[in-house]
mmCIF file with all atom_site columns, C-alpha atoms and ligand atoms in Angstrom:
data_model
loop_
_atom_site.group_PDB
_atom_site.id
_atom_site.type_symbol
_atom_site.label_atom_id
_atom_site.label_alt_id
_atom_site.label_comp_id
_atom_site.label_asym_id
_atom_site.label_entity_id
_atom_site.label_seq_id
_atom_site.pdbx_PDB_ins_code
_atom_site.Cartn_x
_atom_site.Cartn_y
_atom_site.Cartn_z
_atom_site.occupancy
_atom_site.B_iso_or_equiv
_atom_site.pdbx_formal_charge
_atom_site.auth_seq_id
_atom_site.auth_comp_id
_atom_site.auth_asym_id
_atom_site.auth_atom_id
_atom_site.pdbx_PDB_model_num
ATOM   1   C  CA  . MET A 1 1   ? 43.035 120.615 166.349 1.00 48.00 ? 1   MET A CA  1
ATOM   2   C  CA  . ASP A 1 2   ? 46.300 120.250 165.811 1.00 60.00 ? 2   ASP A CA  1
ATOM   3   C  CA  . GLY A 1 3   ? 47.442 117.012 167.246 1.00 65.00 ? 3   GLY A CA  1
ATOM   4   C  CA  . GLU A 1 4   ? 44.993 115.590 167.679 1.00 82.00 ? 4   GLU A CA  1
ATOM   5   C  CA  . PRO A 1 5   ? 46.317 111.564 167.103 1.00 89.00 ? 5   PRO A CA  1
ATOM   6   C  CA  . CYS A 1 6   ? 44.945 109.478 164.687 1.00 87.00 ? 6   CYS A CA  1
ATOM   7   C  CA  . ARG A 1 7   ? 42.126 108.051 165.159 1.00 86.00 ? 7   ARG A CA  1
ATOM   8   C  CA  . VAL A 1 8   ? 42.685 104.166 163.515 1.00 84.00 ? 8   VAL A CA  1
ATOM   9   C  CA  . CYS A 1 9   ? 46.325 103.995 164.862 1.00 85.00 ? 9   CYS A CA  1
ATOM   10  C  CA  . GLY A 1 10  ? 45.523 106.313 168.610 1.00 88.00 ? 10  GLY A CA  1
ATOM   11  C  CA  . GLY A 1 11  ? 49.002 108.154 167.014 1.00 88.00 ? 11  GLY A CA  1
ATOM   12  C  CA  . ASP A 1 12  ? 51.561 106.111 166.955 1.00 87.00 ? 12  ASP A CA  1
ATOM   13  C  CA  . GLY A 1 13  ? 51.545 105.438 163.207 1.00 88.00 ? 13  GLY A CA  1
ATOM   14  C  CA  . ARG A 1 14  ? 51.329 102.118 162.602 1.00 86.00 ? 14  ARG A CA  1
ATOM   15  C  CA  . ILE A 1 15  ? 48.440 99.431  162.696 1.00 83.00 ? 15  ILE A CA  1
ATOM   16  C  CA  . GLY A 1 16  ? 49.504 96.449  163.546 1.00 77.00 ? 16  GLY A CA  1
ATOM   17  C  CA  . ASN A 1 17  ? 48.722 92.245  161.977 1.00 69.00 ? 17  ASN A CA  1
ATOM   18  C  CA  . ALA A 1 18  ? 46.781 90.397  163.608 1.00 63.00 ? 18  ALA A CA  1
ATOM   19  C  CA  . LEU A 1 19  ? 48.442 88.302  162.265 1.00 62.00 ? 19  LEU A CA  1
ATOM   20  C  CA  . GLY A 1 20  ? 51.889 87.746  161.960 1.00 61.00 ? 20  GLY A CA  1
ATOM   21  C  CA  . GLY A 1 21  ? 52.159 90.741  165.259 1.00 63.00 ? 21  GLY A CA  1
ATOM   22  C  CA  . SER A 1 22  ? 54.235 92.455  162.360 1.00 69.00 ? 22  SER A CA  1
ATOM   23  C  CA  . SER A 1 23  ? 53.065 96.107  162.146 1.00 75.00 ? 23  SER A CA  1
ATOM   24  C  CA  . ALA A 1 24  ? 52.855 98.124  159.079 1.00 84.00 ? 24  ALA A CA  1
ATOM   25  C  CA  . THR A 1 25  ? 52.489 101.948 158.067 1.00 88.00 ? 25  THR A CA  1
ATOM   26  C  CA  . CYS A 1 26  ? 48.600 103.450 159.024 1.00 86.00 ? 26  CYS A CA  1
ATOM   27  C  CA  . PRO A 1 27  ? 47.030 104.608 156.638 1.00 85.00 ? 27  PRO A CA  1
ATOM   28  C  CA  . GLY A 1 28  ? 45.135 106.423 157.943 1.00 84.00 ? 28  GLY A CA  1
ATOM   29  C  CA  . CYS A 1 29  ? 47.973 108.816 158.244 1.00 86.00 ? 29  CYS A CA  1
ATOM   30  C  CA  . HIS A 1 30  ? 50.868 107.545 156.494 1.00 87.00 ? 30  HIS A CA  1
ATOM   31  C  CA  . GLY A 1 31  ? 52.940 106.733 159.387 1.00 88.00 ? 31  GLY A CA  1
ATOM   32  C  CA  . THR A 1 32  ? 52.951 110.188 160.987 1.00 88.00 ? 32  THR A CA  1
ATOM   33  C  CA  . GLY A 1 33  ? 50.782 109.785 165.010 1.00 88.00 ? 33  GLY A CA  1
ATOM   34  C  CA  . ARG A 1 34  ? 48.367 112.555 163.237 1.00 86.00 ? 34  ARG A CA  1
ATOM   35  C  CA  . ARG A 1 35  ? 44.910 112.332 162.171 1.00 81.00 ? 35  ARG A CA  1
ATOM   36  C  CA  . ALA A 1 36  ? 45.076 113.584 158.747 1.00 68.00 ? 36  ALA A CA  1
ATOM   37  C  CA  . GLU A 1 37  ? 43.392 117.268 158.002 1.00 64.00 ? 37  GLU A CA  1
ATOM   38  C  CA  . ALA A 1 38  ? 39.691 116.180 156.607 1.00 57.00 ? 38  ALA A CA  1
ATOM   39  C  CA  . ALA A 1 39  ? 39.468 115.221 153.464 1.00 53.00 ? 39  ALA A CA  1
ATOM   40  C  CA  . PRO A 1 40  ? 40.247 117.187 150.516 1.00 51.00 ? 40  PRO A CA  1
ATOM   41  C  CA  . THR A 1 41  ? 35.843 118.684 151.232 1.00 50.00 ? 41  THR A CA  1
ATOM   42  C  CA  . PHE A 1 42  ? 37.592 122.486 149.449 1.00 50.00 ? 42  PHE A CA  1
ATOM   43  C  CA  . HIS A 1 43  ? 37.094 121.117 145.835 1.00 53.00 ? 43  HIS A CA  1
ATOM   44  C  CA  . ASP A 1 44  ? 37.303 124.044 144.135 1.00 54.00 ? 44  ASP A CA  1
ATOM   45  C  CA  . VAL A 1 45  ? 34.361 123.753 141.774 1.00 55.00 ? 45  VAL A CA  1
ATOM   46  C  CA  . THR A 1 46  ? 35.193 126.788 139.407 1.00 60.00 ? 46  THR A CA  1
ATOM   47  C  CA  . LYS A 1 47  ? 31.219 126.551 137.693 1.00 58.00 ? 47  LYS A CA  1
ATOM   48  C  CA  . THR A 1 48  ? 32.803 126.339 134.089 1.00 58.00 ? 48  THR A CA  1
ATOM   49  C  CA  . LYS A 1 49  ? 30.266 127.708 132.660 1.00 57.00 ? 49  LYS A CA  1
ATOM   50  C  CA  . PRO A 1 50  ? 29.856 129.081 128.611 1.00 57.00 ? 50  PRO A CA  1
ATOM   51  C  CA  . SER A 1 51  ? 29.683 132.717 129.092 1.00 59.00 ? 51  SER A CA  1
ATOM   52  C  CA  . HIS A 1 52  ? 27.892 132.964 125.768 1.00 60.00 ? 52  HIS A CA  1
ATOM   53  C  CA  . HIS A 1 53  ? 26.339 130.286 123.519 1.00 61.00 ? 53  HIS A CA  1
ATOM   54  C  CA  . ARG A 1 54  ? 28.971 129.673 120.709 1.00 63.00 ? 54  ARG A CA  1
ATOM   55  C  CA  . PRO A 1 55  ? 26.586 128.508 117.570 1.00 60.00 ? 55  PRO A CA  1
ATOM   56  C  CA  . ALA A 1 56  ? 28.475 126.025 115.331 1.00 65.00 ? 56  ALA A CA  1
ATOM   57  C  CA  . VAL A 1 57  ? 30.356 127.489 112.689 1.00 61.00 ? 57  VAL A CA  1
ATOM   58  C  CA  . PRO A 1 58  ? 30.441 125.733 109.970 1.00 60.00 ? 58  PRO A CA  1
ATOM   59  C  CA  . ILE A 1 59  ? 33.524 125.390 108.198 1.00 59.00 ? 59  ILE A CA  1
ATOM   60  C  CA  . SER A 1 60  ? 33.625 127.323 105.005 1.00 56.00 ? 60  SER A CA  1
ATOM   61  C  CA  . THR A 1 61  ? 35.371 125.752 102.174 1.00 56.00 ? 61  THR A CA  1
ATOM   62  C  CA  . GLY A 1 62  ? 34.610 128.648 100.852 1.00 55.00 ? 62  GLY A CA  1
ATOM   63  C  CA  . PRO A 1 63  ? 34.187 127.600 96.290  1.00 57.00 ? 63  PRO A CA  1
ATOM   64  C  CA  . LYS A 1 64  ? 35.819 124.686 95.543  1.00 70.00 ? 64  LYS A CA  1
ATOM   65  C  CA  . GLY A 1 65  ? 38.065 124.788 93.383  1.00 84.00 ? 65  GLY A CA  1
ATOM   66  C  CA  . PRO A 1 66  ? 39.643 121.414 90.389  1.00 89.00 ? 66  PRO A CA  1
ATOM   67  C  CA  . THR A 1 67  ? 40.945 118.689 92.033  1.00 88.00 ? 67  THR A CA  1
ATOM   68  C  CA  . THR A 1 68  ? 42.992 116.811 88.687  1.00 91.00 ? 68  THR A CA  1
ATOM   69  C  CA  . SER A 1 69  ? 45.869 118.820 87.675  1.00 92.00 ? 69  SER A CA  1
ATOM   70  C  CA  . GLU A 1 70  ? 44.780 118.995 84.157  1.00 93.00 ? 70  GLU A CA  1
ATOM   71  C  CA  . GLY A 1 71  ? 41.655 121.459 85.542  1.00 94.00 ? 71  GLY A CA  1
ATOM   72  C  CA  . ARG A 1 72  ? 43.857 122.816 87.785  1.00 94.00 ? 72  ARG A CA  1
ATOM   73  C  CA  . GLN A 1 73  ? 46.123 123.776 85.554  1.00 94.00 ? 73  GLN A CA  1
ATOM   74  C  CA  . LEU A 1 74  ? 43.189 124.661 83.243  1.00 94.00 ? 74  LEU A CA  1
ATOM   75  C  CA  . ALA A 1 75  ? 41.814 127.029 86.013  1.00 95.00 ? 75  ALA A CA  1
ATOM   76  C  CA  . LEU A 1 76  ? 45.340 128.755 85.666  1.00 95.00 ? 76  LEU A CA  1
ATOM   77  C  CA  . GLU A 1 77  ? 44.668 129.796 82.792  1.00 95.00 ? 77  GLU A CA  1
ATOM   78  C  CA  . VAL A 1 78  ? 41.193 130.701 82.835  1.00 95.00 ? 78  VAL A CA  1
ATOM   79  C  CA  . SER A 1 79  ? 41.569 132.152 85.660  1.00 94.00 ? 79  SER A CA  1
ATOM   80  C  CA  . ALA A 1 80  ? 45.791 134.255 84.380  1.00 94.00 ? 80  ALA A CA  1
ATOM   81  C  CA  . CYS A 1 81  ? 44.155 134.706 80.788  1.00 92.00 ? 81  CYS A CA  1
ATOM   82  C  CA  . ALA A 1 82  ? 44.091 138.610 79.632  1.00 89.00 ? 82  ALA A CA  1
ATOM   83  C  CA  . VAL A 1 83  ? 40.949 138.317 77.387  1.00 89.00 ? 83  VAL A CA  1
ATOM   84  C  CA  . LEU A 1 84  ? 38.112 136.812 79.321  1.00 92.00 ? 84  LEU A CA  1
ATOM   85  C  CA  . ALA A 1 85  ? 35.863 138.673 80.776  1.00 93.00 ? 85  ALA A CA  1
ATOM   86  C  CA  . GLU A 1 86  ? 34.956 138.117 84.218  1.00 94.00 ? 86  GLU A CA  1
ATOM   87  C  CA  . ASP A 1 87  ? 32.422 136.490 84.534  1.00 95.00 ? 87  ASP A CA  1
ATOM   88  C  CA  . ALA A 1 88  ? 33.618 134.668 81.064  1.00 94.00 ? 88  ALA A CA  1
ATOM   89  C  CA  . LYS A 1 89  ? 35.944 133.458 83.477  1.00 95.00 ? 89  LYS A CA  1
ATOM   90  C  CA  . THR A 1 90  ? 33.579 132.537 86.426  1.00 95.00 ? 90  THR A CA  1
ATOM   91  C  CA  . ARG A 1 91  ? 31.681 130.267 83.092  1.00 95.00 ? 91  ARG A CA  1
ATOM   92  C  CA  . LEU A 1 92  ? 34.421 128.880 81.949  1.00 95.00 ? 92  LEU A CA  1
ATOM   93  C  CA  . LEU A 1 93  ? 35.640 127.300 86.142  1.00 95.00 ? 93  LEU A CA  1
ATOM   94  C  CA  . THR A 1 94  ? 31.880 126.473 86.338  1.00 94.00 ? 94  THR A CA  1
ATOM   95  C  CA  . GLU A 1 95  ? 32.014 124.374 83.292  1.00 95.00 ? 95  GLU A CA  1
ATOM   96  C  CA  . ILE A 1 96  ? 36.170 122.501 84.624  1.00 95.00 ? 96  ILE A CA  1
ATOM   97  C  CA  . LEU A 1 97  ? 34.667 122.238 87.978  1.00 94.00 ? 97  LEU A CA  1
ATOM   98  C  CA  . ASN A 1 98  ? 31.825 120.432 86.177  1.00 94.00 ? 98  ASN A CA  1
ATOM   99  C  CA  . HIS A 1 99  ? 33.424 118.886 83.322  1.00 95.00 ? 99  HIS A CA  1
ATOM   100 C  CA  . GLU A 1 100 ? 35.657 116.820 85.957  1.00 94.00 ? 100 GLU A CA  1
ATOM   101 C  CA  . SER A 1 101 ? 32.475 116.156 88.500  1.00 92.00 ? 101 SER A CA  1
ATOM   102 C  CA  . THR A 1 102 ? 31.204 114.481 85.281  1.00 94.00 ? 102 THR A CA  1
ATOM   103 C  CA  . HIS A 1 103 ? 33.901 112.459 84.012  1.00 93.00 ? 103 HIS A CA  1
ATOM   104 C  CA  . GLY A 1 104 ? 36.123 112.655 86.269  1.00 93.00 ? 104 GLY A CA  1
ATOM   105 C  CA  . ARG A 1 105 ? 38.381 113.874 84.966  1.00 92.00 ? 105 ARG A CA  1
ATOM   106 C  CA  . CYS A 1 106 ? 39.683 116.935 81.980  1.00 94.00 ? 106 CYS A CA  1
ATOM   107 C  CA  . THR A 1 107 ? 39.291 115.220 78.797  1.00 95.00 ? 107 THR A CA  1
ATOM   108 C  CA  . ARG A 1 108 ? 41.854 117.043 75.903  1.00 94.00 ? 108 ARG A CA  1
ATOM   109 C  CA  . THR A 1 109 ? 38.331 117.515 74.204  1.00 96.00 ? 109 THR A CA  1
ATOM   110 C  CA  . PHE A 1 110 ? 37.386 119.567 76.713  1.00 96.00 ? 110 PHE A CA  1
ATOM   111 C  CA  . ILE A 1 111 ? 41.103 121.300 77.774  1.00 96.00 ? 111 ILE A CA  1
ATOM   112 C  CA  . LYS A 1 112 ? 40.763 121.707 73.807  1.00 95.00 ? 112 LYS A CA  1
ATOM   113 C  CA  . LYS A 1 113 ? 38.075 123.860 73.772  1.00 95.00 ? 113 LYS A CA  1
ATOM   114 C  CA  . ILE A 1 114 ? 38.414 125.557 76.735  1.00 95.00 ? 114 ILE A CA  1
ATOM   115 C  CA  . ARG A 1 115 ? 42.360 126.901 75.734  1.00 94.00 ? 115 ARG A CA  1
ATOM   116 C  CA  . LYS A 1 116 ? 40.455 128.091 72.785  1.00 93.00 ? 116 LYS A CA  1
ATOM   117 C  CA  . GLN A 1 117 ? 38.008 130.608 74.464  1.00 92.00 ? 117 GLN A CA  1
ATOM   118 C  CA  . THR A 1 118 ? 41.160 131.482 76.961  1.00 92.00 ? 118 THR A CA  1
ATOM   119 C  CA  . ARG A 1 119 ? 42.238 132.258 73.841  1.00 87.00 ? 119 ARG A CA  1
ATOM   120 C  CA  . LEU A 1 120 ? 39.888 134.903 71.481  1.00 69.00 ? 120 LEU A CA  1
ATOM   121 C  CA  . GLY A 1 121 ? 40.648 137.810 70.472  1.00 53.00 ? 121 GLY A CA  1
HETATM 122 ZN ZN1 . ZN  B 2 .   ? 47.560 106.638 162.157 1.00 76.37 ? 1   ZN  B ZN1 1
#
């Protein structure tokens, strides 16, 4: 099996150009004159089969926070407030978010109203 001459060029590694008489490197053996090993049919077709189906997990962004700087500041004040109960804070934070979504920002009156509640007690 080894040393079998190239079928294209017959073993001399070159093929003659019928028109010009010059020779070119044999495309079959790339000039070695030896028959190239059978084309790489030995492709290792390792099947990359997923071991288990993974359902697409939606990215949880968590609770949406205020988008405006005033809203964020207000939310911070509410969260840091010592006189408000947790449920009251949650309610105020929701109020801030709602206000932002309807007004696009926090109005002065709204900020005042919220701040007033953080200062109760
Ligand atoms: Zn050849």
